[in-house]
Structures are given as structure tokens and as C-alpha cells.
Amino acid sequence: MRKALITFAPCPMPYAPCPMLHIRKKNMKAKHPMTITEKILAAHAGKKRVCPGELLNVRIDLTLANDITAPLAIKAFNEIGAKKVFHRDRVVLVPDHFTPAKDILSAEQCQVLRKFAKSQHLTHFFEIGQCGIEHALLPEKGLVLPGEVAVGADSHTCTYGALGAFSTGVGSTDLGAAMATGRLWFKVPESIQFIYYGKINPWVSGKDLILFTIGAIGVDGALYQAMEFCGETIQRLSMASRLTMANMAIEAGAKNGIIEPDEITLQFIQPRAKRPFRIYQSDKEAHYAGVKEYNTSKIHPQVALPHLPSKVKDVREIGKTEIDQVIIGSCTNGHLDDLRVAAKILKGRKIAPSLRLIIIPATQEIYRQALKEGFLDIFLLAGAVISPPTCGPCLGGHMGVLAEGERALATTNRNFRGRMGHVQSEVYLSGPAVAAASAVKGRICHPEEVVKKG
Amino acid sequence: MKLKGRIWKFGSDVDTDAIISARYLNQSDPKVLAKHVMEDERPEFPQKVRKGDMLLAEKNFGCGSSREHAPLALKAAGISCIVAKSFARIFYRNGLNLGLPLLESSEASEMIREGDQIRVNLTTGEIFNLTQKKKFFAKPIPTFMQELIKDGGLIRHLRKSSRLPEKKRF
């Protein structure tokens, strides 16, 4: 049976989120069953049906670039001979990597973005003060909506799959072309279905589920493929956890990660959406290149060891591992929910004296909310330093670069050799609960060692 | 189109941070990037790499970030072609978009050794090891891609087909 295709019809009022639900072709068996990824791509290529492997010229709803990738994309844009971007509301520039500018060269890169945004009259250029980490900022501002196609010159653009959009990372040349034409070619990816069922253990979040998954399939376990996350556990997951899971699809080599929109998605996106959107769901008979099932009651907090996100272990299996620095933040885990978990653990506690704790709210809004809810005070009293929103330390840029021989535990997404600084430094990855608890203990530990109940 | 070059051999999952560290990404000058390409993986690489040299790797070459600075740095350092068991997808697109030929061949990835002289025929996908006198075949590059490479990358391809902005859609 074909699942209902729900359309949020264009509202009589332009740019007002439309609450009207239109259910089309309900209960009809799909003639050509497709996955959600295939349906979105087909709709954006003007086709009724697409198959994995097919090359499509796809209409793009939104492009994104940051202070590292935009300068090259703008160069490509100019070299193409383009004069105007395809749509000034749909080309987004977010200087978030080396900002607030860490040195003269970084400041000059930001200037390239600023000038381009001005000359092209871009609606969405986020200067620091309004800025945030791009993949937390765009969902927060309602700039990417379910059923859309978004491309970004940043590999973690796959994050928006959590909203039921097709979104993927591309290079700067592709992005330059997309900014100019509003189109890009894609090969339709095969989809793998990841079904999660069972109860969620205390202190387990989307980060643990995705680390566990990458550990199970490897860093190229979903190479060129779409990772479709589903199952009863996913349906219970918060938006923040879903964003975290889709965010790390790239760490398994995937083209995109995607979750079918449901009530939780709509609750999140409806107040934010400024244009109509459409919800797609996979047909029951859709073809998958593989199906993986995970019982989440067996998944406990996870940690990825250096130097690959797939070198994953249950936190209880890690021997005594002392750490020099803990980072809670990034596009993966800088959400308010993540800070809330950290605050719960750090409340009334002090971090180990041998250790540095850096906390980075992902956006200005998250920063404000964290302040309002008293999290920042808890962090400051615990001995943490709070950074303005930036990608900074995640890629060894600034705001917490590691020295030779140092070891960090971070809620970020990559732990490649030298990722956070010196080539002889080490990065361990975890969710915010393990990170906060480990900051108290000075070594990697299960949150239960610090707090009794989850 | 035929290319000849000397092989530098690398392992699995060579990530884009290893190809060019983010500490050099506060600018995008290809010459500067070339000076630091692969230095964390093999410190002697930037000094010893010669124009026309080729890379050979195992699976998932170029995984991680979308930074186009990675293939740009390799190209600027003189790398003429990369043969690997498999490529990470963003790197694959970026490489081709810049006109850097990428070939996938498990056999070649296993059999070819560091320092071997290789001749590659991009049209047929034939890889001939001049040192070992052995022939391998890479997966043929789709016609769509061949045209893109022939035009010298995506920008020139777009210029040629003049696919400039469409009329207002929204």
C-alpha cells in the first residue's frame, strides 16, 4: 500500500506557513515504488519515476557556503560568466568556520563573502552576531524545508535530511555552478534502510545511535548511498537527535541521510517555515540496497577512538583514558538539547583540574536560550569556557587547537589524525552526556559514574 | 588521452584533512596549498612530488570534508591522475570538476607499487604498469563525465553549453 502523500498546499498568503493538509492518492498502490530520496529527486528533475544510478539534472531549492568554501565558489561563479545568482533568497552564506576572524587571511575570506552578498543583494548573509554554525542555523531559521533539495559546500550539509529534505555536500565548483544556474546534476543514490527499535537506554542520544551505526558499517559503509533512518526509536527521537544522526551520514560515506517527516518534524518546522513545503514518504514496496536493524536497548553510550569515526566502542569498554580537553558543541552536538544534557551533569560540579572544557552553543538563539535556562551559569561555575558560535576547534581552526601529544574528547564529528591541531594529537568522539561526565572525571567515563539517574 | 607518471602509494581512508590540513584553509591559493599537500601523511611529499606524478590508494580516498582545496592542492602539486580502489563521493565530484582524472581499479590498487611508472589511457580505462609490464582496467568513466573532463572541468563545460541562469522560477 502506498503511503499518503501529504502536501502543504501553497497558501493564499505568500510566505505564510500553511496549515492545510492535502492528502492525495491515499491508499493507492504505488505503480513505481520509490524511496523518499528518489521521490524528492524525481520531483526536482520533473520526472515521475527515477531509478538508482540514473543521472538527473536537479532543480536546487537552496545553496549554502561558508567562509572556507564560498571564496572558491564565488570564483567559480565569476568564471562561469554568471552575473546574478539564481535567486537571492536561496543563496545562503554563513561565515562560521574561522569566525570571529582568527587572523588576517580569515578576515579577508569573510570579506569576499560580505562583498558578494552585498553585490548580489543576498537575503541570507549571516554576519557574526546573527550567525551560528550553518547546519544548526539553517534549520533554526526555517531555511530548509521538508521535500526540498539543498546543496552546500560543506560535507555536513547532509544534516537537513533530518527534516525530510534531500541535502548533500558538494565542492566549491559545484556550488558556484548551482548558485549561478539553480541546478546541479546528481546520480540517484541507492538507499539503505536503517531500522532502529527497542527502548533507548539512559544517556543515549542520536549521537550514540549514529556512532554505533558507523561502527557497524564502516566509514565507507554507505558510500554513494542514501541512509534512510527509520523505526520506532527514530519516531521517538527529538529533532536535535535526528539532526545529529543525519549530520554524520557523511562519516559513513553516504550521499545523504534522511528521515521521513512526522509530527515531531512538523512541530519543529511549521512555526519556522516561510514558504509552502511538501512531505514525501517512502513507499512500502520501495527497493533498498540493504536493510539493517538495530535493537537500541542494546546500545549504550558510544565513543569513537582515534583516528576514524568508525573505531567505535561502548564507553564501558574503554580503559582508563585521561583527557586534556573536552569540547561540547559543533554542527553535530551544539543544539540546546545537547547543552541541556551537559548542564544536567555539570550542575553543582567542577571539571577535573587537569582539564579544559570548551562549550560552544551552535547559534546565537541557542546561546540566548542556554543563558535564559541557566545552563551558561552552570557551565561557568563548573569551570568551562564558553565560546561564541563557531566551527573553530572541530577542524583545528581556532578556539581550542590541540598541542602535540594532547588528547581531546569532543562531541564533534571527525577524529582524523591531526583534525583538531597537531598531527600527534588525538580526538575521541562522543555524545554530550559522556563528554560532560568525562570533563568531571578527567577521563572518559559513563555518565552514570558521575550522575546516578539518567 | 594518455598520461604517464610515477606512483606515490597510499593506504585506505586517506581523508581530506590529511590531504590538506584546515590550518592552511584561511586562503585558497593553489601554490600555497601545494606546498603543504599531504604533509601530515608524508612530510617529504610536497618537496619530492614532481609534475606528472600519480597517486595510488586503497579504498575511500578523499573521505571527510567537502573542501575542494584537497584536489586543488594535489593538482597544483603536479599530480596528473589518481587511481584508487574507491573514492569518497564529494572528493570524486570535486576532482572531476577540476579536471583531475580519477580511476577506480581494485586490481591496480593492489598490484602497483610505490615508484612504478604507469601509463593511463583515460578513454579506455587501461592502466599499464611500465615497470612491472602488467595491464589493468579501471571502471570506465560514464559518457556524461567524459564530456565534462573533455571540456576541462565543470566550469568550462558550463561555459560551453552556456547553461546560465534560468528565468525566474519562484
PDB file of C-alpha atoms in Angstrom, chain A residues 25-175:
ATOM      1  CA  LYS A  25      -3.971   9.324  -3.722  1.00  0.00           C
ATOM      2  CA  LYS A  26      -4.488   7.836  -0.323  1.00  0.00           C
ATOM      3  CA  ASN A  27      -4.187   4.086  -0.053  1.00  0.00           C
ATOM      4  CA  MET A  28      -3.307   3.619  -3.701  1.00  0.00           C
ATOM      5  CA  LYS A  29      -0.678   1.050  -4.506  1.00  0.00           C
ATOM      6  CA  ALA A  30       2.368   2.733  -5.986  1.00  0.00           C
ATOM      7  CA  LYS A  31       2.920   1.864  -9.635  1.00  0.00           C
ATOM      8  CA  HIS A  32       6.624   2.523  -9.341  1.00  0.00           C
ATOM      9  CA  PRO A  33       7.510   2.310  -5.664  1.00  0.00           C
ATOM     10  CA  MET A  34      10.220   4.746  -4.669  1.00  0.00           C
ATOM     11  CA  THR A  35      12.099   5.778  -1.552  1.00  0.00           C
ATOM     12  CA  ILE A  36      11.760   9.275  -0.105  1.00  0.00           C
ATOM     13  CA  THR A  37      15.159  10.208  -1.582  1.00  0.00           C
ATOM     14  CA  GLU A  38      14.117   9.005  -5.051  1.00  0.00           C
ATOM     15  CA  LYS A  39      10.787  10.845  -4.828  1.00  0.00           C
ATOM     16  CA  ILE A  40      12.367  14.173  -3.913  1.00  0.00           C
ATOM     17  CA  LEU A  41      14.954  13.889  -6.667  1.00  0.00           C
ATOM     18  CA  ALA A  42      12.319  12.841  -9.213  1.00  0.00           C
ATOM     19  CA  ALA A  43      10.116  15.792  -8.306  1.00  0.00           C
ATOM     20  CA  HIS A  44      13.057  18.170  -8.684  1.00  0.00           C
ATOM     21  CA  ALA A  45      14.009  16.740 -12.055  1.00  0.00           C
ATOM     22  CA  GLY A  46      10.465  16.887 -13.422  1.00  0.00           C
ATOM     23  CA  LYS A  47      10.162  13.109 -13.573  1.00  0.00           C
ATOM     24  CA  LYS A  48       7.507  10.743 -12.359  1.00  0.00           C
ATOM     25  CA  ARG A  49       9.901   7.939 -11.730  1.00  0.00           C
ATOM     26  CA  VAL A  50      13.640   7.577 -11.202  1.00  0.00           C
ATOM     27  CA  CYS A  51      15.904   4.617 -10.532  1.00  0.00           C
ATOM     28  CA  PRO A  52      19.181   4.385  -8.619  1.00  0.00           C
ATOM     29  CA  GLY A  53      22.108   5.066 -10.920  1.00  0.00           C
ATOM     30  CA  GLU A  54      20.158   7.426 -13.160  1.00  0.00           C
ATOM     31  CA  LEU A  55      21.762  10.806 -13.828  1.00  0.00           C
ATOM     32  CA  LEU A  56      19.459  13.737 -13.276  1.00  0.00           C
ATOM     33  CA  ASN A  57      19.619  17.459 -13.782  1.00  0.00           C
ATOM     34  CA  VAL A  58      18.110  18.532 -10.483  1.00  0.00           C
ATOM     35  CA  ARG A  59      16.478  21.828  -9.522  1.00  0.00           C
ATOM     36  CA  ILE A  60      18.025  23.204  -6.334  1.00  0.00           C
ATOM     37  CA  ASP A  61      15.936  24.936  -3.698  1.00  0.00           C
ATOM     38  CA  LEU A  62      18.810  26.275  -1.625  1.00  0.00           C
ATOM     39  CA  THR A  63      22.591  26.620  -1.772  1.00  0.00           C
ATOM     40  CA  LEU A  64      24.911  27.171   1.160  1.00  0.00           C
ATOM     41  CA  ALA A  65      28.577  28.047   1.551  1.00  0.00           C
ATOM     42  CA  ASN A  66      30.836  29.122   4.411  1.00  0.00           C
ATOM     43  CA  ASP A  67      33.927  31.283   4.831  1.00  0.00           C
ATOM     44  CA  ILE A  68      36.252  28.470   3.708  1.00  0.00           C
ATOM     45  CA  THR A  69      34.317  27.211   0.706  1.00  0.00           C
ATOM     46  CA  ALA A  70      32.480  30.324  -0.532  1.00  0.00           C
ATOM     47  CA  PRO A  71      35.562  32.195  -1.801  1.00  0.00           C
ATOM     48  CA  LEU A  72      36.318  29.348  -4.235  1.00  0.00           C
ATOM     49  CA  ALA A  73      32.620  29.021  -5.115  1.00  0.00           C
ATOM     50  CA  ILE A  74      32.380  32.744  -5.835  1.00  0.00           C
ATOM     51  CA  LYS A  75      35.480  32.434  -8.009  1.00  0.00           C
ATOM     52  CA  ALA A  76      33.803  29.579  -9.914  1.00  0.00           C
ATOM     53  CA  PHE A  77      30.614  31.635 -10.184  1.00  0.00           C
ATOM     54  CA  ASN A  78      32.530  34.510 -11.743  1.00  0.00           C
ATOM     55  CA  GLU A  79      34.492  32.231 -14.066  1.00  0.00           C
ATOM     56  CA  ILE A  80      31.281  30.731 -15.409  1.00  0.00           C
ATOM     57  CA  GLY A  81      30.438  34.256 -16.503  1.00  0.00           C
ATOM     58  CA  ALA A  82      27.328  34.435 -14.352  1.00  0.00           C
ATOM     59  CA  LYS A  83      26.168  37.891 -13.413  1.00  0.00           C
ATOM     60  CA  LYS A  84      23.375  37.111 -10.969  1.00  0.00           C
ATOM     61  CA  VAL A  85      22.638  34.308  -8.550  1.00  0.00           C
ATOM     62  CA  PHE A  86      19.638  32.174  -9.496  1.00  0.00           C
ATOM     63  CA  HIS A  87      17.609  33.551  -6.594  1.00  0.00           C
ATOM     64  CA  ARG A  88      18.772  35.994  -3.956  1.00  0.00           C
ATOM     65  CA  ASP A  89      16.648  34.394  -1.213  1.00  0.00           C
ATOM     66  CA  ARG A  90      18.002  30.936  -1.923  1.00  0.00           C
ATOM     67  CA  VAL A  91      21.737  31.527  -1.848  1.00  0.00           C
ATOM     68  CA  VAL A  92      22.882  31.438   1.768  1.00  0.00           C
ATOM     69  CA  LEU A  93      26.322  32.448   3.032  1.00  0.00           C
ATOM     70  CA  VAL A  94      27.366  31.629   6.589  1.00  0.00           C
ATOM     71  CA  PRO A  95      30.841  32.689   7.754  1.00  0.00           C
ATOM     72  CA  ASP A  96      31.143  30.233  10.646  1.00  0.00           C
ATOM     73  CA  HIS A  97      34.440  28.350  10.361  1.00  0.00           C
ATOM     74  CA  PHE A  98      37.217  30.781  11.220  1.00  0.00           C
ATOM     75  CA  THR A  99      34.943  33.411  12.771  1.00  0.00           C
ATOM     76  CA  PRO A 100      35.099  35.716  14.609  1.00  0.00           C
ATOM     77  CA  ALA A 101      38.003  36.101  12.182  1.00  0.00           C
ATOM     78  CA  LYS A 102      41.010  34.345  13.689  1.00  0.00           C
ATOM     79  CA  ASP A 103      43.643  36.050  11.551  1.00  0.00           C
ATOM     80  CA  ILE A 104      44.068  38.477   8.667  1.00  0.00           C
ATOM     81  CA  LEU A 105      43.653  35.869   5.944  1.00  0.00           C
ATOM     82  CA  SER A 106      40.435  34.563   7.537  1.00  0.00           C
ATOM     83  CA  ALA A 107      39.131  38.109   7.802  1.00  0.00           C
ATOM     84  CA  GLU A 108      39.853  38.581   4.118  1.00  0.00           C
ATOM     85  CA  GLN A 109      37.947  35.416   3.258  1.00  0.00           C
ATOM     86  CA  CYS A 110      34.944  36.751   5.181  1.00  0.00           C
ATOM     87  CA  GLN A 111      35.254  39.976   3.236  1.00  0.00           C
ATOM     88  CA  VAL A 112      34.852  38.069  -0.028  1.00  0.00           C
ATOM     89  CA  LEU A 113      31.524  36.720   1.265  1.00  0.00           C
ATOM     90  CA  ARG A 114      30.402  40.098   2.573  1.00  0.00           C
ATOM     91  CA  LYS A 115      31.114  41.848  -0.728  1.00  0.00           C
ATOM     92  CA  PHE A 116      29.421  39.147  -2.763  1.00  0.00           C
ATOM     93  CA  ALA A 117      26.358  39.162  -0.516  1.00  0.00           C
ATOM     94  CA  LYS A 118      26.123  42.920  -0.917  1.00  0.00           C
ATOM     95  CA  SER A 119      26.598  42.997  -4.656  1.00  0.00           C
ATOM     96  CA  GLN A 120      24.095  40.170  -5.183  1.00  0.00           C
ATOM     97  CA  HIS A 121      21.642  41.589  -2.626  1.00  0.00           C
ATOM     98  CA  LEU A 122      21.519  38.239  -0.815  1.00  0.00           C
ATOM     99  CA  THR A 123      18.795  37.994   1.800  1.00  0.00           C
ATOM    100  CA  HIS A 124      20.638  35.461   3.926  1.00  0.00           C
ATOM    101  CA  PHE A 125      24.166  36.515   4.763  1.00  0.00           C
ATOM    102  CA  PHE A 126      24.758  35.991   8.457  1.00  0.00           C
ATOM    103  CA  GLU A 127      27.251  38.373   9.985  1.00  0.00           C
ATOM    104  CA  ILE A 128      28.602  37.407  13.405  1.00  0.00           C
ATOM    105  CA  GLY A 129      26.031  38.454  15.931  1.00  0.00           C
ATOM    106  CA  GLN A 130      23.319  36.864  13.804  1.00  0.00           C
ATOM    107  CA  CYS A 131      25.463  33.958  12.770  1.00  0.00           C
ATOM    108  CA  GLY A 132      25.737  30.430  14.009  1.00  0.00           C
ATOM    109  CA  ILE A 133      27.088  27.094  12.881  1.00  0.00           C
ATOM    110  CA  GLU A 134      25.485  26.711   9.477  1.00  0.00           C
ATOM    111  CA  HIS A 135      23.837  23.307   9.959  1.00  0.00           C
ATOM    112  CA  ALA A 136      22.225  24.379  13.216  1.00  0.00           C
ATOM    113  CA  LEU A 137      21.390  27.844  11.911  1.00  0.00           C
ATOM    114  CA  LEU A 138      19.561  26.903   8.705  1.00  0.00           C
ATOM    115  CA  PRO A 139      17.025  24.545  10.332  1.00  0.00           C
ATOM    116  CA  GLU A 140      16.523  27.064  13.159  1.00  0.00           C
ATOM    117  CA  LYS A 141      15.724  29.819  10.653  1.00  0.00           C
ATOM    118  CA  GLY A 142      13.451  27.532   8.635  1.00  0.00           C
ATOM    119  CA  LEU A 143      15.597  27.975   5.528  1.00  0.00           C
ATOM    120  CA  VAL A 144      15.484  24.311   4.513  1.00  0.00           C
ATOM    121  CA  LEU A 145      12.115  22.594   4.455  1.00  0.00           C
ATOM    122  CA  PRO A 146      10.839  19.045   4.062  1.00  0.00           C
ATOM    123  CA  GLY A 147      10.798  17.790   0.480  1.00  0.00           C
ATOM    124  CA  GLU A 148      13.374  20.312  -0.738  1.00  0.00           C
ATOM    125  CA  VAL A 149      16.761  19.846  -2.349  1.00  0.00           C
ATOM    126  CA  ALA A 150      19.598  21.687  -0.629  1.00  0.00           C
ATOM    127  CA  VAL A 151      23.275  21.632  -1.532  1.00  0.00           C
ATOM    128  CA  GLY A 152      26.080  23.113   0.477  1.00  0.00           C
ATOM    129  CA  ALA A 153      29.809  23.464   0.072  1.00  0.00           C
ATOM    130  CA  ASP A 154      30.279  21.690   3.362  1.00  0.00           C
ATOM    131  CA  SER A 155      30.187  17.953   3.817  1.00  0.00           C
ATOM    132  CA  HIS A 156      27.798  18.100   6.774  1.00  0.00           C
ATOM    133  CA  THR A 157      25.073  19.636   4.617  1.00  0.00           C
ATOM    134  CA  CYS A 158      23.513  16.171   4.839  1.00  0.00           C
ATOM    135  CA  THR A 159      22.141  17.344   8.225  1.00  0.00           C
ATOM    136  CA  TYR A 160      18.875  18.631   6.700  1.00  0.00           C
ATOM    137  CA  GLY A 161      17.854  15.106   5.804  1.00  0.00           C
ATOM    138  CA  ALA A 162      16.523  15.067   9.363  1.00  0.00           C
ATOM    139  CA  LEU A 163      13.781  17.395   8.114  1.00  0.00           C
ATOM    140  CA  GLY A 164      12.867  15.088   5.248  1.00  0.00           C
ATOM    141  CA  ALA A 165      14.817  17.066   2.660  1.00  0.00           C
ATOM    142  CA  PHE A 166      17.396  15.762   0.211  1.00  0.00           C
ATOM    143  CA  SER A 167      20.560  17.585   1.128  1.00  0.00           C
ATOM    144  CA  THR A 168      24.156  16.842   0.389  1.00  0.00           C
ATOM    145  CA  GLY A 169      27.618  18.334   0.482  1.00  0.00           C
ATOM    146  CA  VAL A 170      29.367  19.405  -2.694  1.00  0.00           C
ATOM    147  CA  GLY A 171      32.606  21.142  -3.576  1.00  0.00           C
ATOM    148  CA  SER A 172      33.000  24.805  -4.371  1.00  0.00           C
ATOM    149  CA  THR A 173      32.890  24.443  -8.167  1.00  0.00           C
ATOM    150  CA  ASP A 174      29.593  22.570  -7.961  1.00  0.00           C
ATOM    151  CA  LEU A 175      28.311  25.175  -5.565  1.00  0.00           C
TER     152      LEU A 175
END
